Amino acid sequence: MSAEGRNAQLLETAMEEGLISAVMPLKELCAIPLTNLQSKEAASAAASQQRLNRTSKLAMAELLEGLGDAPQNAELAEAVARGVPLALIEEALQQGQGFEALATNFRNDAIESGAPPACLATSDVSAEEIADLRRTGVGAFVSKSDLPDADIPALAIDVARFVTPDGFEADVIEDLVTSACEEHGGRLILVPCGLSGALLGLGQAFGAESGPALAALLKLVQSAAKGTSFTKKHAETLGLEPRTARKSKRDVALAILPLSATALARFQPISQGLSVMTTLVESIDGDAPSLHLLARLGLARSAPAALPGLLEGIDAAADLELMPHFSGDILRTRGFSTQAIDKVKSALGEGLPLNAAFSRWVLGDDIISNDLRLAPESFDADGRALLKSVGFSTREIDEAEDALDGRPDKLATAALEAAGIHQVLSKSDMIALAEQVQKAADVLIVLSIGGAVADLPALLENKVSLWLPALDSEIDRLTADRMEHITALAEDLMAEDAAPQTYVEAPSGVSRTRLPDRRKGYIQKATVGGHKVYLHTGEFDDGSIGEIFIDMHKEGAAFRSLMNNFAIAVSLGLQYGVPLEEYVDAFVFTRFEPAGEVTGNDQITRATSILDYIFRELAVSYLAREDLAELGDVTHDGLGRGLEDGIEKSQAQPLPDEAAHLISRGYSRGQIPDNIVILNRKREEREAELAEEAAEESSEADASTPAYLPDACENCGSFTVYVDEIDQEKTCDTCGFSGKIEATE
């Protein structure tokens, strides 16, 4: 194999093992936009243009995604009428890849619009201006020294990975740097990473006073990279062997710089720059937590006597005997068997929290049902509830969780601090440490200070270069208020349009029963797990349910849309004859978030999901399923019957057919409220009045109509002959003929 092939293979293997990054130009490896540093005015204008372009592309992507992949001409015409730009539709048709493909291109372009612009903060840019620029999406670079050429090949190296029980593998670094230089023209910028981890593994503290140790470590990396000597003074500082100078033609410079997203895509060092390594305890492939290798090496060098006790303490960190109130003897008195205690210990040893270790999925249904005599389905993922059910108080559970939470990390931190090799490094400490190192070693240092910085003026006074990345753009208060109002109005309009006006008839002769235009129903407001839910119902004339609406105005647009369309689907099913019982059986006790305590509903106090709450409420209101309610003694108006006050409970009465046309059957929950009793009384009074009036009219009519005789009139032949009561003569009511009444036997 040629020398070039061996170099390439060596670098590729080192990259696969996470020792180094790929070799790339410094402008690609470094997070600072070295070739695009602008004035504050130009950077601000570029950031505004970048936000506008990104927003426009995302908006066009959303418009296209709303049309679907292959919309018909009629659908596109409706979209144009709604305001979708005609040029956008024309471009989508011209592309020939489908509307969703063009939307994906727009979205990718918006995401890959490039790094935020950055300004070069010179002496005429104040701290207040830098803070304002960062809030508008502009990064700031405060330069205290000249940067190298942006096109020089650069390589990031995780120094911590070269610390071994035998010392430091400087020869491996020398081989890697030599291969990289031979591959890329002899010049190289080497960016050390994982410095805090390397010092930890060498048994050195990492803090504001660690300048000599850090300078010695960088001198060691320089010696390996450039072929210079590693003096006895620096070697004694780290407890290592010195190195003599070696002849080298390598042109290598060291620079501590923040890494770009491109570099971090494949290279993940233990830490960047001068930031500390916080991971002291690790769990590999689901194994029990163990002390990190670097922490082991550090303790083995500085405090070897403390290492066995620490390892044993971490292994026993999840032991129940070390937790207050939760020893094995106490658990046995509460009903836990030896098998159950072993399962809990195993779960805690794997790093599970206390509430998960005592849950249904760890203990199993048999233990909860047979040993503890509890319902397993009540404790799916909530071991705290199970512990309370067997007699543990909230205070005892909290104390046990505090004792268990982070115990391995706490033990490791305490042991390392006792050995003097682990400290926390603040931003000000980082500045002080960088200034010490710059004086002692020929290394370029640029510190990356992310997040909002309260003491920015003080940081700008130091002698170290700073990179201040852009913050997320802030929306001013007036715009935020208007957007909140606009969003609320849009949600209301979407809720109004959720129910379509016309539907296609179902096949196979199944017909849809439409609701009346003026319909009854009720609105139930409640909260499920802290999330507001409004349930609206609509009823047929006979009082049976025919539609539902579900409003959750504070949720995300996707979740709200799913719930709205789910309500439409259920409504269609009800109108096509699907029994409500089928929906209830299908959806009660479904389990997903949000879930938990229910407030605002007088019959239901807890629910396992939104759908569980909704269909239990409908079952109680329309199906009289009191087995799904949790408060049985409740009337139609949500008030109890006052049993505890000695008031006699009245029996629920069936809802009359007449009443079903006037009130909601679901709201009354099948009972007759007082106003319906009054309605019945008024109807009876009205019917009595009508009967009395009819009787009076009948009597008046009877009084005014004469009693006709069965004989026909002798004059005209009409059967309207009657006896005049005054003169006792036969008189015809038709022709007026009259005559004496003949005596009859």
XYZ file of C-alpha atoms in Angstrom:
745
model
C 0.000 0.000 0.000
C 1.307 3.449 -0.895
C 2.052 6.135 1.688
C -0.969 8.115 0.519
C -3.183 5.074 0.992
C -1.844 4.405 4.488
C -2.401 8.032 5.494
C -5.978 8.003 4.199
C -6.751 4.713 5.945
C -5.268 5.942 9.241
C -7.315 9.154 9.149
C -10.496 7.277 8.201
C -10.080 4.831 11.097
C -9.466 7.684 13.551
C -12.609 9.464 12.328
C -14.698 6.307 12.740
C -13.472 5.949 16.330
C -14.298 9.601 17.116
C -10.692 10.687 17.678
C -10.625 13.398 15.019
C -12.906 15.244 12.629
C -12.563 15.248 8.871
C -9.941 17.604 7.452
C -11.683 20.625 5.959
C -10.991 24.318 5.352
C -10.931 26.360 8.541
C -13.942 28.397 7.385
C -15.992 25.174 7.309
C -14.642 23.720 10.558
C -15.078 26.914 12.583
C -18.462 28.289 13.660
C -17.298 31.881 13.085
C -18.175 33.077 9.539
C -14.585 34.075 8.799
C -15.315 35.141 5.210
C -18.554 37.007 5.922
C -17.840 39.382 8.785
C -19.639 42.660 8.078
C -20.290 46.021 9.621
C -23.135 46.207 12.093
C -25.377 48.003 9.559
C -24.719 45.477 6.782
C -25.119 42.511 9.136
C -28.431 43.847 10.476
C -29.766 44.386 6.939
C -28.604 40.894 5.899
C -30.323 39.320 8.913
C -33.593 41.107 8.087
C -33.403 39.921 4.460
C -32.586 36.384 5.579
C -35.607 36.251 7.910
C -37.863 37.598 5.150
C -36.636 35.001 2.639
C -36.984 32.168 5.143
C -40.500 33.240 6.159
C -41.596 33.623 2.525
C -40.348 30.160 1.569
C -41.977 28.528 4.577
C -45.266 30.325 3.817
C -45.208 29.145 0.190
C -44.440 25.612 1.358
C -47.488 25.649 3.650
C -49.734 26.962 0.848
C -48.591 24.209 -1.506
C -48.894 21.482 1.142
C -52.499 22.545 1.751
C -53.335 21.785 -1.898
C -52.243 18.153 -1.768
C -49.960 16.406 -4.229
C -52.225 16.316 -7.307
C -55.153 18.761 -6.955
C -57.818 19.000 -9.642
C -58.499 22.167 -11.634
C -61.610 22.960 -9.597
C -59.629 22.706 -6.382
C -56.927 24.973 -7.759
C -59.574 27.482 -8.826
C -60.946 27.523 -5.272
C -57.407 28.036 -3.967
C -56.903 31.036 -6.252
C -60.212 32.455 -5.039
C -58.978 32.060 -1.454
C -55.857 34.094 -2.232
C -53.203 31.539 -3.266
C -50.940 33.342 -5.794
C -51.610 32.268 -9.346
C -47.878 32.441 -10.139
C -47.168 29.901 -7.391
C -49.647 27.406 -8.873
C -48.231 28.009 -12.360
C -44.705 27.304 -11.101
C -45.845 24.099 -9.368
C -47.491 22.875 -12.587
C -44.443 23.873 -14.631
C -42.061 21.930 -12.373
C -43.863 18.680 -13.127
C -42.768 17.108 -9.818
C -46.011 17.587 -7.933
C -47.087 20.232 -5.479
C -45.687 18.458 -2.431
C -42.264 18.093 -4.067
C -42.101 21.838 -4.693
C -43.228 22.483 -1.121
C -40.397 20.257 0.127
C -37.908 22.242 -1.977
C -39.148 25.516 -0.502
C -38.935 24.144 3.032
C -35.417 22.777 2.504
C -34.264 26.093 1.051
C -35.647 27.890 4.107
C -33.870 25.525 6.494
C -30.599 25.662 4.554
C -30.617 29.417 4.118
C -27.159 29.616 5.668
C -25.720 30.667 8.990
C -26.961 33.925 10.509
C -24.906 36.935 9.399
C -22.212 38.176 11.753
C -20.634 41.524 12.438
C -17.066 42.290 13.375
C -17.440 44.138 16.672
C -14.805 46.866 16.637
C -14.247 49.576 19.220
C -17.107 51.684 17.862
C -19.708 48.952 18.614
C -20.982 49.140 22.198
C -22.160 46.269 24.365
C -25.759 47.499 24.073
C -25.536 47.481 20.265
C -24.075 43.966 20.288
C -26.939 42.765 22.510
C -29.519 44.367 20.178
C -27.874 42.842 17.112
C -27.868 39.365 18.668
C -31.614 39.632 19.420
C -32.278 40.414 15.740
C -30.375 37.330 14.523
C -26.843 38.720 14.083
C -23.771 37.036 15.567
C -20.917 39.177 16.881
C -17.189 38.478 16.782
C -15.024 40.491 19.163
C -11.497 40.046 17.785
C -8.457 40.626 19.986
C -5.994 38.959 17.601
C -5.613 38.148 13.921
C -7.257 34.997 12.640
C -5.455 32.600 10.274
C -6.345 32.230 6.635
C -9.892 30.854 6.268
C -8.849 28.393 3.525
C -6.077 26.609 5.484
C -6.901 22.896 6.117
C -8.063 22.356 9.692
C -8.550 19.321 11.898
C -10.381 19.006 15.247
C -9.031 16.459 17.715
C -10.569 15.105 20.938
C -7.558 15.248 23.261
C -9.427 13.438 26.071
C -9.552 10.226 24.042
C -5.743 9.998 24.065
C -5.536 9.711 27.873
C -4.870 6.090 28.861
C -3.884 4.231 32.053
C -0.293 4.373 30.763
C -0.291 8.147 30.310
C -0.905 10.168 27.158
C -0.680 8.782 23.599
C 1.258 11.688 22.099
C 2.810 9.428 19.455
C -0.641 8.614 18.039
C -1.401 12.336 17.752
C 1.928 12.812 15.969
C 1.080 10.085 13.458
C -2.387 11.512 12.776
C -1.121 15.075 12.318
C 1.704 13.865 10.077
C -0.766 11.965 7.885
C -3.100 14.958 7.682
C -0.254 17.305 6.714
C 1.051 14.951 4.054
C -2.455 14.592 2.650
C -3.147 18.339 2.553
C 0.057 20.142 1.621
C 2.011 20.344 4.883
C 0.006 23.172 6.514
C -2.642 22.517 9.160
C -4.667 24.253 11.873
C -5.175 21.848 14.785
C -8.243 22.567 17.003
C -7.954 20.755 20.378
C -11.219 19.651 22.026
C -12.015 17.721 25.215
C -9.441 19.644 27.250
C -11.376 19.418 30.526
C -11.825 15.662 30.094
C -8.123 15.209 29.390
C -7.168 17.070 32.577
C -9.705 15.013 34.511
C -8.167 11.780 33.228
C -4.703 13.051 34.181
C -5.871 13.772 37.729
C -5.825 17.562 37.346
C -8.428 20.082 38.491
C -10.165 22.189 35.849
C -11.039 25.670 37.041
C -9.999 29.298 37.058
C -6.638 28.378 38.658
C -5.861 25.552 36.228
C -3.857 27.734 33.828
C -0.513 25.958 34.359
C -2.014 22.498 33.892
C -3.962 23.528 30.783
C -0.912 25.308 29.321
C 1.158 22.174 29.943
C -1.476 20.037 28.187
C -1.475 22.326 25.162
C 2.324 22.290 25.125
C 2.111 18.493 25.021
C -0.283 18.602 22.048
C 2.034 21.146 20.350
C 4.994 18.855 20.901
C 3.193 15.953 19.252
C 1.806 18.063 16.405
C 4.783 20.267 15.583
C 7.694 18.114 16.775
C 8.799 20.590 19.472
C 10.070 19.559 22.895
C 7.867 18.907 25.913
C 9.913 20.237 28.803
C 10.472 18.610 32.168
C 8.679 21.504 33.900
C 5.459 20.954 31.943
C 5.805 17.170 32.193
C 6.012 17.306 35.985
C 2.884 19.465 36.076
C 0.891 16.678 34.421
C 2.814 13.761 35.940
C 4.049 12.622 32.518
C 7.417 11.995 30.848
C 9.127 14.814 28.904
C 9.601 14.617 25.103
C 12.606 15.759 23.121
C 12.291 17.883 20.007
C 12.007 16.067 16.695
C 12.871 17.286 13.246
C 9.688 18.088 11.410
C 8.611 19.895 8.276
C 5.044 20.217 9.520
C 3.580 23.730 9.599
C 0.998 23.281 12.349
C -0.672 25.925 14.516
C -3.035 25.371 17.449
C -6.294 27.294 17.812
C -9.113 26.808 20.314
C -12.216 27.695 18.291
C -15.956 26.841 18.388
C -16.850 24.085 15.922
C -19.433 24.500 13.178
C -22.542 22.367 12.709
C -20.886 20.792 9.661
C -17.963 19.583 11.772
C -20.189 18.364 14.598
C -22.378 16.351 12.204
C -19.850 13.462 12.356
C -17.470 14.453 15.135
C -18.747 14.591 18.737
C -15.956 15.501 21.185
C -16.404 15.176 24.938
C -16.366 18.974 25.185
C -15.545 22.024 23.084
C -13.228 24.884 23.889
C -12.759 25.482 27.605
C -16.156 24.152 28.669
C -16.180 21.524 31.414
C -17.053 17.856 31.001
C -20.051 17.218 33.260
C -20.542 13.505 32.572
C -19.043 11.588 35.490
C -21.341 8.554 35.501
C -22.405 6.752 32.333
C -24.662 3.851 31.412
C -23.516 1.875 28.372
C -26.079 -0.099 26.334
C -28.619 -0.085 29.162
C -26.218 -1.434 31.772
C -26.199 -0.196 35.351
C -24.607 3.254 35.883
C -20.833 3.158 36.270
C -18.052 5.687 36.799
C -16.805 7.323 33.597
C -13.436 6.032 32.355
C -11.791 9.453 32.635
C -13.022 9.854 36.208
C -11.610 6.408 37.025
C -8.233 7.333 35.541
C -8.172 10.635 37.408
C -8.943 9.036 40.766
C -6.470 6.246 40.102
C -3.746 8.906 39.680
C -4.651 11.379 42.449
C -6.612 9.371 45.056
C -6.364 5.640 44.331
C -7.567 4.695 47.820
C -10.937 6.385 47.189
C -11.657 4.561 43.907
C -12.846 1.129 45.216
C -15.242 2.700 47.722
C -16.676 5.023 45.065
C -17.221 2.192 42.590
C -18.947 0.136 45.275
C -21.087 3.122 46.259
C -22.210 3.695 42.681
C -23.068 0.020 42.253
C -25.149 0.175 45.449
C -26.640 3.604 44.703
C -30.017 2.064 43.914
C -30.081 -0.191 46.997
C -33.415 0.057 48.819
C -31.656 -0.326 52.164
C -29.967 3.043 51.642
C -33.287 4.840 51.019
C -35.257 6.202 53.989
C -38.620 4.473 54.686
C -38.095 1.899 51.896
C -36.035 -0.926 53.327
C -36.943 -4.496 52.450
C -38.438 -5.144 55.888
C -40.734 -2.131 55.621
C -41.870 -3.132 52.139
C -42.698 -6.647 53.349
C -44.977 -5.198 56.051
C -46.841 -3.341 53.276
C -47.508 -6.540 51.306
C -44.517 -6.725 48.929
C -43.148 -10.210 48.370
C -39.469 -11.063 47.955
C -40.040 -11.392 44.220
C -41.555 -7.900 44.057
C -38.676 -6.387 46.068
C -36.143 -8.015 43.739
C -37.918 -6.547 40.706
C -37.857 -3.075 42.240
C -34.154 -3.358 43.101
C -33.357 -4.467 39.552
C -35.318 -1.558 38.052
C -33.622 0.969 40.318
C -30.258 -0.528 39.471
C -30.968 0.069 35.779
C -31.508 3.765 36.504
C -35.315 3.934 36.553
C -36.866 6.580 38.831
C -38.823 5.576 41.900
C -42.293 6.042 40.405
C -41.384 3.842 37.404
C -39.778 1.138 39.568
C -43.056 0.677 41.481
C -45.298 0.825 38.395
C -47.422 -1.888 36.827
C -44.914 -2.542 34.052
C -42.180 -3.468 36.538
C -44.160 -5.281 39.243
C -46.626 -7.049 36.948
C -50.365 -7.628 37.246
C -50.024 -10.774 39.350
C -48.098 -9.040 42.139
C -50.396 -6.004 42.200
C -53.562 -8.107 42.082
C -52.626 -11.054 44.302
C -50.048 -9.654 46.741
C -51.208 -6.040 47.098
C -54.871 -6.681 46.178
C -55.100 -3.579 43.997
C -56.351 -2.933 40.466
C -53.307 -3.085 38.105
C -54.835 -0.770 35.488
C -54.767 2.095 38.002
C -50.966 2.101 38.193
C -49.743 1.828 34.598
C -46.915 4.354 34.948
C -47.602 5.931 38.316
C -45.800 4.110 41.075
C -46.373 7.023 43.450
C -50.097 6.265 43.438
C -49.389 2.615 44.211
C -47.089 3.548 47.095
C -49.769 5.854 48.519
C -52.315 3.044 48.200
C -50.195 0.764 50.403
C -49.713 3.414 53.084
C -46.654 5.531 52.214
C -47.115 9.266 52.785
C -46.235 11.965 50.272
C -43.399 13.149 52.513
C -41.873 9.660 52.721
C -42.057 9.222 48.932
C -40.481 12.648 48.320
C -37.612 11.912 50.720
C -36.937 8.591 49.014
C -36.933 10.225 45.581
C -34.550 12.945 46.771
C -32.216 10.297 48.142
C -32.377 8.326 44.892
C -32.283 11.174 42.371
C -28.824 11.519 40.838
C -27.129 9.538 43.616
C -24.369 8.077 41.382
C -23.500 11.532 40.025
C -23.588 13.013 43.515
C -21.275 10.313 44.812
C -18.837 10.786 41.930
C -18.865 14.577 42.265
C -18.241 14.409 45.995
C -15.385 11.928 45.598
C -13.680 13.936 42.834
C -14.045 17.199 44.732
C -12.538 15.518 47.791
C -9.607 14.532 45.577
C -9.402 18.104 44.229
C -9.808 17.225 40.551
C -13.280 18.406 39.615
C -14.605 21.957 39.607
C -17.305 24.040 37.942
C -16.131 26.647 35.436
C -18.263 29.797 35.086
C -18.068 32.264 32.192
C -15.856 34.619 34.151
C -13.620 31.697 35.205
C -13.372 30.667 31.560
C -12.214 34.171 30.602
C -9.594 34.208 33.382
C -8.351 30.749 32.419
C -8.081 31.716 28.732
C -6.023 34.801 29.609
C -3.609 32.645 31.680
C -3.166 30.147 28.846
C -2.611 32.807 26.185
C 0.300 34.167 28.228
C 1.884 30.750 28.767
C 1.293 29.050 25.404
C 1.370 30.161 21.792
C -2.256 29.257 21.142
C -5.043 31.283 19.537
C -8.155 31.170 21.780
C -11.635 32.299 20.754
C -14.296 31.647 23.398
C -17.880 30.977 22.350
C -20.345 32.624 24.783
C -23.861 31.437 24.026
C -27.155 32.638 25.481
C -27.978 36.053 26.872
C -25.081 37.641 28.758
C -25.934 40.028 31.576
C -22.332 41.136 32.204
C -21.416 41.618 28.527
C -19.642 44.999 29.064
C -17.290 43.364 31.579
C -16.568 40.444 29.238
C -15.638 42.812 26.416
C -12.849 44.318 28.548
C -10.817 41.082 28.613
C -7.935 40.239 26.254
C -9.535 37.104 24.789
C -11.437 37.047 21.497
C -15.149 36.249 21.857
C -17.702 34.710 19.519
C -21.265 35.666 20.509
C -23.720 33.604 18.408
C -27.010 35.118 17.329
C -30.005 34.654 19.596
C -33.475 33.707 18.399
C -35.172 36.756 16.899
C -37.504 38.426 19.369
C -40.973 39.710 18.448
C -41.868 43.091 19.862
C -44.732 43.281 22.347
C -47.208 45.015 19.996
C -46.686 42.417 17.260
C -46.987 39.584 19.766
C -50.290 40.972 21.090
C -51.736 41.359 17.597
C -50.613 37.871 16.590
C -52.233 36.407 19.681
C -55.517 38.131 18.835
C -55.328 37.097 15.167
C -54.630 33.491 16.136
C -57.601 33.417 18.513
C -59.933 34.802 15.813
C -58.625 32.294 13.275
C -59.243 29.425 15.689
C -62.824 30.593 16.216
C -63.397 30.727 12.455
C -61.914 27.250 12.037
C -64.222 25.941 14.752
C -67.252 27.445 12.999
C -66.243 25.894 9.682
C -65.438 22.503 11.189
C -68.885 21.009 10.400
C -69.506 20.744 6.630
C -72.894 21.828 5.241
C -73.498 18.954 2.839
C -72.503 15.317 2.841
C -72.539 12.573 0.244
C -75.165 9.916 0.854
C -73.799 6.555 1.925
C -73.919 3.645 -0.551
C -76.044 0.483 -0.400
C -79.247 2.317 0.396
C -78.123 3.589 3.820
C -79.678 7.004 4.367
C -78.684 9.840 6.601
C -81.068 11.370 9.121
C -80.401 15.081 9.126
C -80.697 17.214 12.205
C -83.336 19.951 12.319
C -82.139 23.450 11.515
C -83.081 24.602 15.019
C -81.768 21.926 17.348
C -81.267 21.295 21.021
C -78.133 20.249 22.878
C -75.834 21.383 25.644
C -72.283 22.670 26.190
C -70.037 21.079 28.836
C -66.840 22.894 29.797
C -64.177 20.940 31.691
C -60.419 20.542 32.029
C -58.627 17.225 31.516
C -55.107 17.148 32.880
C -55.049 20.951 32.880
C -56.269 21.262 29.247
C -59.620 22.984 28.618
C -62.162 20.973 26.640
C -65.517 22.280 25.373
C -68.004 19.558 24.333
C -70.987 20.755 22.248
C -73.842 18.362 21.373
C -76.749 18.556 18.936
C -79.941 16.452 19.222
C -82.736 15.165 17.030
C -86.343 16.095 17.831
C -86.753 12.972 19.989
C -83.801 13.990 22.188
C -81.257 11.470 20.860
C -77.769 12.737 20.069
C -76.932 13.511 16.456
C -73.684 15.487 16.453
C -70.769 16.604 18.651
C -68.185 19.381 18.488
C -64.885 19.312 20.412
C -63.017 22.571 21.002
C -59.549 22.818 22.568
C -58.476 26.363 21.790
C -55.052 26.320 23.495
C -53.668 23.230 21.749
C -51.545 23.079 18.645
C -53.168 23.498 15.237
C -52.523 19.885 14.213
C -54.091 18.425 17.370
C -57.103 20.773 17.153
C -57.671 19.868 13.509
C -57.549 16.153 14.306
C -60.083 16.568 17.127
C -62.401 18.688 14.942
C -62.347 16.154 12.122
C -62.776 13.298 14.586
C -65.927 15.026 15.890
C -67.215 15.366 12.305
C -66.613 11.656 11.689
C -68.499 10.704 14.852
C -71.361 13.063 13.940
C -71.677 11.499 10.494
C -71.779 8.051 12.046
C -74.536 9.053 14.469
C -76.603 10.532 11.632
C -76.154 7.385 9.560
C -77.441 5.228 12.388
C -74.297 4.099 14.258
C -75.431 3.608 17.887
C -73.759 5.794 20.471
C -73.071 2.594 22.436
C -70.604 1.482 19.743
C -68.576 4.660 20.091
C -68.639 4.427 23.871
C -67.392 0.831 23.861
C -64.657 1.743 21.356
C -63.233 4.850 23.004
C -63.753 4.752 26.779
C -60.556 4.088 28.730
C -58.311 4.852 25.750
C -55.007 6.055 27.137
C -52.914 9.006 25.898
C -51.965 12.513 26.998
C -53.468 14.841 28.086
C -54.955 12.784 30.897
C -55.468 12.958 34.635
C -57.724 15.002 36.867
C -61.005 16.317 35.427
C -62.490 19.530 36.795
C -65.774 21.170 35.820
C -67.754 17.966 35.314
C -70.000 16.865 38.164
C -69.987 13.176 37.153
C -66.372 12.507 36.112
C -63.279 13.360 38.173
C -60.464 11.537 36.292
C -59.923 10.436 32.704
C -57.251 8.446 30.906
C -57.502 10.618 27.770
C -59.621 13.294 26.100
C -61.630 10.631 24.241
C -62.190 8.669 27.443
C -63.638 11.778 29.106
C -65.834 12.762 26.122
C -67.481 9.370 25.605
C -67.950 8.743 29.304
C -69.728 12.091 29.510
C -71.940 11.191 26.513
C -72.641 7.728 27.943
C -73.727 9.190 31.271
C -75.880 11.904 29.665
C -77.544 9.959 26.828
C -77.291 6.287 27.747
C -77.797 6.456 31.551
C -74.491 4.577 31.935
C -74.020 5.430 35.597
C -71.363 2.699 35.800
C -69.084 5.064 33.850
C -69.738 7.960 36.232
C -67.859 8.521 39.464
C -70.455 10.553 41.359
C -73.776 8.743 41.334
C -75.997 11.079 43.385
C -76.230 14.045 41.031
C -79.326 15.644 39.471
C -79.789 17.257 36.069
C -78.497 20.606 37.265
C -75.298 19.172 38.755
C -76.453 19.545 42.379
C -76.695 16.697 44.844
C -79.928 15.645 46.507
C -78.664 16.672 49.917
C -78.606 13.196 51.433
C -76.050 14.163 54.049
C -78.316 17.045 55.110
C -81.216 14.702 55.710
C -83.182 15.701 52.598
C -85.047 12.834 51.048
C -83.897 11.790 47.618
C -86.507 12.138 44.865
C -86.787 9.448 42.231
C -85.668 10.307 38.703
C -88.630 10.444 36.309
C -88.565 9.564 32.626
C -88.510 12.469 30.214
C -91.977 12.928 28.608
C -92.213 12.870 24.829
C -93.597 16.416 24.874
C -90.592 17.608 26.853
C -88.131 16.006 24.436
C -89.127 18.618 21.839
C -88.318 21.482 24.205
C -85.220 20.639 26.257
C -82.007 18.705 25.779
C -82.226 15.074 26.849
C -78.463 15.042 27.345
C -78.475 18.133 29.568
C -81.275 16.759 31.765
C -79.606 13.298 31.778
C -83.022 11.612 31.465
C -84.567 13.379 34.474
C -87.439 15.872 34.721
C -86.249 19.187 36.100
C -88.581 21.544 37.928
C -89.329 23.703 34.914
C -90.758 20.694 33.082
C -93.131 20.075 36.037
C -94.314 23.652 35.713
C -94.717 23.115 31.978
C -96.982 20.082 32.583
C -99.135 22.071 35.047
C -99.588 24.942 32.599
C -100.561 22.535 29.840
C -103.203 20.900 32.036
C -104.636 24.298 32.993
C -104.785 25.307 29.344
C -106.487 22.038 28.362
C -109.070 22.523 31.156
C -109.821 26.048 29.929
C -110.282 24.812 26.369
C -112.625 22.019 27.516
C -114.731 24.485 29.522
C -115.025 26.853 26.559
C -116.056 23.954 24.305
C -118.751 22.898 26.790
C -120.138 26.446 26.968
C -120.254 26.727 23.190
C -121.964 23.357 22.989
C -124.614 24.351 25.499
C -125.230 27.647 23.708
C -125.526 25.812 20.447
C -127.935 23.327 21.987
C -130.026 26.187 23.403
C -130.314 28.016 20.074
C -131.170 24.953 17.954
C -134.881 23.723 18.122
C -135.820 20.043 18.470
C -137.141 18.953 15.044
C -139.997 16.422 14.758
C -139.600 13.294 12.615
C -142.567 14.320 10.464
C -142.175 16.191 7.177
C -143.715 19.608 6.605
C -147.185 19.388 4.932
C -146.385 22.463 2.873
C -142.759 22.053 1.684
C -141.822 18.499 2.711
C -138.750 19.561 4.770
C -137.944 17.745 7.970
C -137.576 21.012 9.865
C -140.872 20.938 11.756
C -140.739 21.772 15.442
C -143.190 22.649 18.212
C -143.302 26.268 19.180
C -143.113 26.355 22.995
C -145.216 29.514 23.238
C -148.397 28.658 21.263
C -147.834 24.909 21.048
C -148.188 24.902 17.238
C -146.238 22.962 14.662
C -143.984 25.341 12.783
C -141.675 24.637 9.797
C -138.303 26.262 10.185
C -137.934 26.265 6.371
C -141.165 27.670 4.968
C -142.758 29.043 8.149
C -146.005 26.981 7.789
C -147.673 26.424 11.170
C -150.674 24.495 12.478
C -152.186 23.088 15.613
C -150.663 19.984 17.180
C -152.931 17.053 16.911
C -153.386 15.074 20.047
C -151.686 11.729 20.077
C -152.488 8.697 22.052
